[in-house]
Amino acid sequence: MAVGARKKNRWLRAALLAGAAVCALMPASSVTVYAQMSDLATTQPNIPDDAKLLLASNELIYNNDNDTVLARGAVQINYAGYKLVAREVEYDQKTGRLKARGNIELIEPTGNRIYGDEMDLSDNFANGFINALRIETTDLTKLAATSGERVNGEEMVLNHAVYTACTPCATNPTHRGLWEVKAERVVQNGRTKTIRLERARFEMFGKPIAYIPVLEVPDHTVKRKTGFLFPQFRYTQKLGFGLTTPYYIAIAPDMDATLSPTILTNQGFLMEAEFRKRFHNGAVTLRAAGIRQMNSDVFTPNTSDWQEDGFRGMVASTGSFQINPRWAFGWNVMSQTDNNFARTYEIRGFESDTFANQGYLSGLSRRNSFDLRAFYFDVQDADPLDQAERKQAIAQTLDHEYIVPQPVLGGELSVTTNITNIDRDLADTFTTVNGVNRFPGLEGGMTRLTSELEWKRQFVVPGGLVLTPLLAARGDIHRLDMRPPGAGYAGTYETGDSATRTMLTAGLEARYPILATTDYSTHLFEPIAQIYARPDEDLAGRLPNEDAQSFVFDATNLFERDKFSGFDRTEGGTRANLGLRYTGTFDNGVRLRSIVGQSFQLGGVNSFASPDLVNAGANSGLETDASDYVGMAGVDLPSGISFSTSARLDKDDFSVRRSDTSLRFDGIRFETEITYTRIAAQPLYGLTDTASEVQGAAAFKFHDYWSVFGSVTYDIGNHIISRNGLGVSYDDRDTVFSLVYEQTRDKSSTAANDWSIGARLMFRTIGDIQVGDTTLAGF
């Protein structure tokens, strides 16, 4: 064994660098393989000048007559993170050739492993040869060739090369991947920075399915290259079969674009374009798409899709910038020629039923949060008059929360501020349910400024009782420029140009955690009692309600001080919340959890019994002095079974007013989940009949890497299967194949496609072919 300085062991340096130079003999063997192996194709490893070399061998022979140095028998060289193992290494100082023989293995600092039987290189690495070359990378890809050589100081040639990606091989050496790429010759040219594949073929199950006589692609040093990308396929009911051939354009190091022309058998030529620009602190994208629609008759009559003969299109932009570690701003906007183009033609990223155009500025620190946003909701439906979109509000919101860093009177003081501005072109048409009118949105504009100051402090008294007193003060200022609801509104609406309201709250929470332990389990019981004293809600039902329309009373908000979902409504009167929280854990892995409780209006006017424009609190279970009972429970078993349920029970007869129950099993080969949802009629809130449905989803792994899966949703009230789907997939992480069929039955839907078939075939490091959507509801 010998240790020496780098400059004194020129032949040893040559031996190790020769091993690293093996990397230069390994270009990629397919269009995208080179990108996965870019870290291998280096001709000069990055080695510090003061690096030390460690050599170990059974024999070290200096032949002065022949000017050769030979290390023989279990040769090991460790140098600057590189490790080279061979049966023998010989360096000829006369010819400047270095030869390594027998079970050669080189491990790079990156973890990549290179194997060979014989290696012969010049000491400047301009030319060389390696026999029986094999490479295994850290991303579990493999490359093998009968031989490799470097010629003319600029070309590397692999003969009879085979490339594959085999993730399962890492744990199962007997596994054989489904596919591989073979080429008679692979030539990398260092001057032109290209890789040429000659007589290449792509094989699956050992059979060739694609043959490429000659293909030239950029090498790993070229990060981006103008050219065609992998084709994409799609099929939908009304559009027909589609073939997309994306073309990538590398404009500059910080700019690129993609053109994606698509031929649709039913509708003609669809063109999509995307431009991307990167900055040091963010990025901007511009999108555009258009088609001259050929066959509108396939769409439902009297819809915007049916009426739109001729050009249809859209433009869109996204931006995201990180100003500094705390502040960011961005936008996501779209404009289209009609109200349904992007959804009908499934433009990626813009195909949702409602697209939210927005711009934002946000900041976050340890005790501050700031969020400023503007919204415009683009409703994509087939209504030619686009009335649903005109009824949507154009909104701007500002949210700010500040927590004072130093304790105030020993407690935490926080300030919450919200500013909301709303403008609407058309009134959201009111609905009449059992003679009661609801007004979801009024025509015109409104601005509201809300600010709230809250102080709370926690005390633990002897015996373990936890007390948390709370004080809060809130004020609201309204600008009102909305058209009154008119005579159809049973309540009184504020007709002035402005309005103010205040709310003062004093509260106390008491918790008494009780810990019980046995030899095999731990149980935590926590009775909780809260009381909040405050005046009646000012102007209840007399102001617009835009952000507090959705309301569900359940165990998750039982202990909230203000149970309304937004700022437009606020709880008034004195209220008490009582409940019990329980958590149990067992040594055998069983876990239990539950919450149960009730809320009581002790004094003042009950805000949930005070109707507003949408009757937000009606039939909620909180509109009476004693609320309905709410609770939730769950159990997790080590066998993979989990059960959870939540319910709201009528306070008088314990009938179920709302329930959600889920049973799930997760096994090695089989997993399933069944969910039952029931919502009793809430006529004053707009739900005239009891709604209930059952959703089921299951997946079965019937063979290694093969699975079949499906889902179904059954509407119990209407006696119809509203959604169902079935799929099959293969996934060994190197090859992914899936085929999915899904159907939706919704008579109120105006979607252009009622059913869809999706398929996907992905080869890791090679490409991804996708037709339609391969996701299934419930998974």
mmCIF file of C-alpha atoms in Angstrom, residues 589-725:
data_model
loop_
_atom_site.group_PDB
_atom_site.id
_atom_site.type_symbol
_atom_site.label_atom_id
_atom_site.label_comp_id
_atom_site.label_asym_id
_atom_site.label_seq_id
_atom_site.Cartn_x
_atom_site.Cartn_y
_atom_site.Cartn_z
ATOM 1 C CA GLY A 589 -52.005 -0.329 17.034
ATOM 2 C CA VAL A 590 -55.683 0.507 17.424
ATOM 3 C CA ARG A 591 -56.451 4.243 17.554
ATOM 4 C CA LEU A 592 -59.745 5.882 18.547
ATOM 5 C CA ARG A 593 -60.911 9.496 18.317
ATOM 6 C CA SER A 594 -64.188 11.308 18.817
ATOM 7 C CA ILE A 595 -65.849 14.653 19.516
ATOM 8 C CA VAL A 596 -69.431 15.200 20.668
ATOM 9 C CA GLY A 597 -71.196 18.334 21.809
ATOM 10 C CA GLN A 598 -73.953 20.902 21.625
ATOM 11 C CA SER A 599 -74.272 24.693 21.451
ATOM 12 C CA PHE A 600 -76.700 26.932 23.371
ATOM 13 C CA GLN A 601 -77.963 30.470 22.759
ATOM 14 C CA LEU A 602 -78.182 31.882 26.294
ATOM 15 C CA GLY A 603 -79.240 35.441 25.592
ATOM 16 C CA GLY A 604 -79.802 38.066 22.962
ATOM 17 C CA VAL A 605 -80.919 37.575 19.359
ATOM 18 C CA ASN A 606 -79.739 34.347 17.735
ATOM 19 C CA SER A 607 -77.887 35.331 14.541
ATOM 20 C CA PHE A 608 -78.602 31.937 12.980
ATOM 21 C CA ALA A 609 -82.321 32.571 13.446
ATOM 22 C CA SER A 610 -82.010 36.016 11.838
ATOM 23 C CA PRO A 611 -82.659 35.562 8.097
ATOM 24 C CA ASP A 612 -80.517 37.334 5.564
ATOM 25 C CA LEU A 613 -80.542 37.441 1.753
ATOM 26 C CA VAL A 614 -79.596 33.746 1.477
ATOM 27 C CA ASN A 615 -80.935 32.415 4.809
ATOM 28 C CA ALA A 616 -77.408 31.345 5.767
ATOM 29 C CA GLY A 617 -78.364 30.038 9.207
ATOM 30 C CA ALA A 618 -81.720 28.511 8.293
ATOM 31 C CA ASN A 619 -82.112 24.770 8.962
ATOM 32 C CA SER A 620 -78.496 24.760 10.155
ATOM 33 C CA GLY A 621 -79.185 23.197 13.551
ATOM 34 C CA LEU A 622 -78.170 26.406 15.338
ATOM 35 C CA GLU A 623 -81.311 28.451 14.763
ATOM 36 C CA THR A 624 -82.911 27.282 18.055
ATOM 37 C CA ASP A 625 -81.803 28.096 21.595
ATOM 38 C CA ALA A 626 -80.460 24.568 22.030
ATOM 39 C CA SER A 627 -78.698 23.366 18.915
ATOM 40 C CA ASP A 628 -78.734 19.966 17.310
ATOM 41 C CA TYR A 629 -76.184 17.470 18.584
ATOM 42 C CA VAL A 630 -73.005 17.158 16.531
ATOM 43 C CA GLY A 631 -70.333 14.543 16.755
ATOM 44 C CA MET A 632 -67.663 12.628 14.925
ATOM 45 C CA ALA A 633 -65.838 9.387 15.623
ATOM 46 C CA GLY A 634 -63.140 7.352 13.992
ATOM 47 C CA VAL A 635 -61.205 4.157 14.484
ATOM 48 C CA ASP A 636 -58.013 2.983 12.780
ATOM 49 C CA LEU A 637 -57.070 -0.694 12.963
ATOM 50 C CA PRO A 638 -53.610 -2.120 12.294
ATOM 51 C CA SER A 639 -55.148 -4.483 9.748
ATOM 52 C CA GLY A 640 -55.633 -1.517 7.389
ATOM 53 C CA ILE A 641 -59.301 -0.911 8.176
ATOM 54 C CA SER A 642 -60.339 2.625 9.064
ATOM 55 C CA PHE A 643 -63.811 3.890 9.855
ATOM 56 C CA SER A 644 -65.001 7.452 10.342
ATOM 57 C CA THR A 645 -68.382 9.045 10.733
ATOM 58 C CA SER A 646 -69.757 12.480 11.492
ATOM 59 C CA ALA A 647 -73.355 13.426 12.092
ATOM 60 C CA ARG A 648 -75.749 16.105 13.156
ATOM 61 C CA LEU A 649 -78.747 14.749 15.104
ATOM 62 C CA ASP A 650 -82.000 16.535 15.756
ATOM 63 C CA LYS A 651 -82.102 17.850 19.314
ATOM 64 C CA ASP A 652 -85.667 16.577 19.872
ATOM 65 C CA ASP A 653 -85.952 13.131 18.269
ATOM 66 C CA PHE A 654 -82.296 12.367 17.400
ATOM 67 C CA SER A 655 -83.181 11.944 13.724
ATOM 68 C CA VAL A 656 -80.256 12.306 11.356
ATOM 69 C CA ARG A 657 -80.093 15.772 9.807
ATOM 70 C CA ARG A 658 -76.708 15.300 8.156
ATOM 71 C CA SER A 659 -74.211 12.448 8.098
ATOM 72 C CA ASP A 660 -71.012 11.385 6.379
ATOM 73 C CA THR A 661 -69.768 7.853 6.917
ATOM 74 C CA SER A 662 -66.697 6.276 5.374
ATOM 75 C CA LEU A 663 -65.246 2.777 5.577
ATOM 76 C CA ARG A 664 -61.811 2.150 4.082
ATOM 77 C CA PHE A 665 -59.502 -0.830 3.762
ATOM 78 C CA ASP A 666 -55.870 -0.624 2.640
ATOM 79 C CA GLY A 667 -54.205 -3.957 1.962
ATOM 80 C CA ILE A 668 -51.190 -5.150 0.043
ATOM 81 C CA ARG A 669 -53.187 -6.159 -3.042
ATOM 82 C CA PHE A 670 -56.644 -4.752 -2.411
ATOM 83 C CA GLU A 671 -57.910 -1.362 -1.307
ATOM 84 C CA THR A 672 -61.410 0.029 -1.214
ATOM 85 C CA GLU A 673 -63.446 2.869 0.239
ATOM 86 C CA ILE A 674 -67.203 3.289 0.596
ATOM 87 C CA THR A 675 -68.687 6.656 1.563
ATOM 88 C CA TYR A 676 -72.310 7.372 2.402
ATOM 89 C CA THR A 677 -73.573 10.955 2.572
ATOM 90 C CA ARG A 678 -77.037 12.061 3.647
ATOM 91 C CA ILE A 679 -78.345 15.624 3.949
ATOM 92 C CA ALA A 680 -81.886 16.072 5.202
ATOM 93 C CA ALA A 681 -84.108 18.592 3.434
ATOM 94 C CA GLN A 682 -83.316 22.229 4.264
ATOM 95 C CA PRO A 683 -86.207 24.033 2.561
ATOM 96 C CA LEU A 684 -85.348 27.491 3.878
ATOM 97 C CA TYR A 685 -81.749 27.089 2.732
ATOM 98 C CA GLY A 686 -82.716 25.920 -0.754
ATOM 99 C CA LEU A 687 -82.606 22.124 -0.478
ATOM 100 C CA THR A 688 -86.178 20.944 -0.950
ATOM 101 C CA ASP A 689 -85.610 17.196 -0.735
ATOM 102 C CA THR A 690 -83.353 14.924 1.236
ATOM 103 C CA ALA A 691 -80.171 14.225 -0.727
ATOM 104 C CA SER A 692 -78.216 11.037 -0.258
ATOM 105 C CA GLU A 693 -75.648 9.152 -2.259
ATOM 106 C CA VAL A 694 -73.191 6.300 -1.988
ATOM 107 C CA GLN A 695 -69.717 6.494 -3.473
ATOM 108 C CA GLY A 696 -67.557 3.435 -3.866
ATOM 109 C CA ALA A 697 -64.042 2.963 -5.185
ATOM 110 C CA ALA A 698 -61.808 -0.102 -5.251
ATOM 111 C CA ALA A 699 -58.495 -1.240 -6.693
ATOM 112 C CA PHE A 700 -57.152 -4.784 -6.914
ATOM 113 C CA LYS A 701 -53.559 -5.717 -7.711
ATOM 114 C CA PHE A 702 -54.151 -9.060 -9.393
ATOM 115 C CA HIS A 703 -50.536 -9.615 -10.500
ATOM 116 C CA ASP A 704 -47.142 -8.027 -9.993
ATOM 117 C CA TYR A 705 -47.454 -4.446 -11.282
ATOM 118 C CA TRP A 706 -50.961 -5.071 -12.741
ATOM 119 C CA SER A 707 -54.073 -3.515 -11.188
ATOM 120 C CA VAL A 708 -57.724 -3.094 -12.013
ATOM 121 C CA PHE A 709 -59.730 -0.272 -10.447
ATOM 122 C CA GLY A 710 -63.170 1.273 -10.612
ATOM 123 C CA SER A 711 -65.549 3.716 -8.976
ATOM 124 C CA VAL A 712 -69.277 4.311 -8.911
ATOM 125 C CA THR A 713 -71.533 7.007 -7.457
ATOM 126 C CA TYR A 714 -75.191 6.173 -6.865
ATOM 127 C CA ASP A 715 -77.749 8.936 -6.285
ATOM 128 C CA ILE A 716 -80.195 7.291 -3.903
ATOM 129 C CA GLY A 717 -82.853 9.993 -4.124
ATOM 130 C CA ASN A 718 -83.027 9.983 -7.920
ATOM 131 C CA HIS A 719 -82.349 6.247 -8.260
ATOM 132 C CA ILE A 720 -79.565 6.747 -10.796
ATOM 133 C CA ILE A 721 -75.883 5.991 -11.146
ATOM 134 C CA SER A 722 -74.582 9.526 -11.595
ATOM 135 C CA ARG A 723 -70.965 8.598 -12.308
ATOM 136 C CA ASN A 724 -69.057 5.403 -12.948
ATOM 137 C CA GLY A 725 -65.717 4.367 -14.322
#
